XYZ file of C-alpha atoms in Angstrom:
157
model
C 30.366 103.775 81.385
C 32.853 106.571 80.972
C 34.587 104.789 78.153
C 31.409 104.508 76.199
C 30.912 108.223 76.623
C 34.285 109.008 75.330
C 33.943 106.740 72.570
C 30.665 108.052 71.492
C 31.965 111.646 71.758
C 35.124 110.699 69.424
C 32.588 109.186 66.846
C 30.246 112.350 66.957
C 33.274 114.671 66.528
C 34.359 112.693 63.401
C 30.890 112.746 62.145
C 30.571 116.326 62.473
C 33.751 116.949 60.614
C 32.927 114.758 57.871
C 29.444 116.161 57.664
C 30.924 119.821 57.827
C 33.283 119.052 55.066
C 30.643 117.816 52.863
C 28.127 120.650 53.476
C 30.672 123.406 53.896
C 33.860 122.630 52.157
C 35.419 126.123 51.837
C 34.822 126.687 55.587
C 36.149 123.384 56.663
C 39.447 124.080 54.474
C 39.780 127.540 55.971
C 39.194 126.706 59.529
C 40.422 123.019 60.081
C 42.576 121.944 57.263
C 44.536 125.010 56.474
C 45.806 125.490 60.168
C 46.705 121.896 60.632
C 48.778 121.515 57.350
C 50.615 125.057 58.215
C 51.474 123.601 61.533
C 52.725 120.293 60.199
C 54.524 122.061 57.353
C 56.298 124.260 59.922
C 57.342 121.334 62.101
C 58.902 119.518 59.007
C 60.701 122.583 57.830
C 62.022 123.076 61.176
C 63.515 119.494 61.282
C 64.812 119.827 57.746
C 66.459 123.270 58.672
C 68.626 121.764 61.520
C 71.672 119.582 60.480
C 71.527 115.787 60.664
C 74.764 115.836 62.743
C 72.999 117.538 65.458
C 70.316 114.759 65.706
C 72.881 112.107 65.646
C 74.684 113.763 68.567
C 71.290 114.225 70.640
C 70.688 110.501 69.891
C 74.145 109.755 71.249
C 73.845 111.735 74.407
C 70.307 110.189 75.116
C 71.636 106.664 74.542
C 74.552 107.313 76.836
C 72.395 108.714 79.630
C 70.092 105.795 79.485
C 73.190 103.657 79.516
C 74.229 105.367 82.697
C 70.914 104.999 84.427
C 71.365 101.224 83.791
C 74.575 100.908 85.707
C 74.066 99.681 89.182
C 74.824 102.341 91.843
C 76.435 99.782 94.359
C 78.449 96.755 94.070
C 76.481 93.951 95.043
C 79.541 91.317 95.165
C 79.679 88.113 93.572
C 76.847 85.778 93.274
C 77.266 82.250 93.218
C 74.364 79.776 92.794
C 74.282 76.847 95.424
C 73.864 73.406 93.802
C 70.699 71.954 93.937
C 69.447 68.873 95.703
C 71.058 65.852 94.572
C 68.767 63.018 93.188
C 70.235 59.969 94.805
C 71.041 59.549 98.552
C 74.589 58.670 98.023
C 75.087 61.878 95.920
C 73.452 63.999 98.812
C 75.776 62.560 101.373
C 78.754 63.249 99.192
C 77.659 66.796 98.442
C 77.009 67.528 102.203
C 80.584 66.085 103.054
C 82.185 68.318 100.089
C 80.154 71.466 101.431
C 81.340 71.054 104.840
C 85.016 70.270 103.972
C 84.971 73.478 101.958
C 83.283 75.599 104.668
C 86.555 76.365 106.239
C 88.289 77.829 103.223
C 86.326 80.995 102.826
C 83.772 83.010 104.717
C 81.260 83.016 101.818
C 81.348 79.261 101.714
C 80.926 79.016 105.413
C 77.862 81.483 105.361
C 76.475 79.503 102.462
C 76.618 76.225 104.327
C 75.188 77.945 107.467
C 72.226 79.081 105.390
C 71.778 75.673 103.783
C 71.922 73.983 107.305
C 69.488 76.225 108.764
C 66.917 75.637 105.917
C 67.331 71.991 106.031
C 66.656 72.194 109.924
C 63.528 74.114 109.325
C 62.331 71.731 106.658
C 63.126 68.814 108.793
C 61.383 70.573 111.871
C 58.224 71.249 109.801
C 58.219 67.582 108.723
C 58.546 66.282 112.173
C 56.554 69.174 113.899
C 59.368 70.328 116.121
C 60.597 73.859 116.972
C 62.652 74.856 114.178
C 63.071 78.483 115.109
C 66.542 78.120 116.767
C 69.229 78.552 114.054
C 72.262 76.403 113.860
C 75.699 78.088 114.730
C 78.575 76.488 113.272
C 81.992 76.381 115.265
C 84.799 78.447 113.983
C 87.991 76.878 112.556
C 88.658 74.028 110.071
C 88.255 71.042 112.369
C 84.561 70.683 111.807
C 83.520 67.034 111.726
C 80.600 65.558 109.695
C 79.064 63.591 112.169
C 78.745 66.238 114.864
C 76.867 68.512 112.502
C 74.673 65.887 111.258
C 73.949 64.822 114.716
C 72.768 68.233 115.535
C 70.454 68.430 112.450
C 69.164 64.785 112.666
C 69.479 63.695 116.382
C 69.362 59.967 116.760
C 66.496 58.959 118.954
């Protein structure tokens, strides 16, 4: 309802101005049109009086300021996407073997493998309705065996 009253008030104001200009043209020129045109003319002359170099300088400062606002404040480190799930079972086994072999090289790869294994365990736990809240902890060192990790995730029954 508020929008309707505002809309009606705007239409009424326009009708009053148009009707007033038709009935009292000299009064409308003196009271409405003349002050508006003088104000616009003053603003136009003010802009024309200032040198164009000032405007270009202000534009450059504003663009530089917005550029600084877009720069991140903290370094978030490198982001690497993990490869998506493989389509074929053989490819999936090869992918997991490659991930486990590379996990001993850098801490980032080790953490990425840790997250993927925990996500896989939770997914499997949800599928077989087991308790999947306990996270897997990888052993430190390079001597990780594929079979021992896979046996933790998929215990043979």
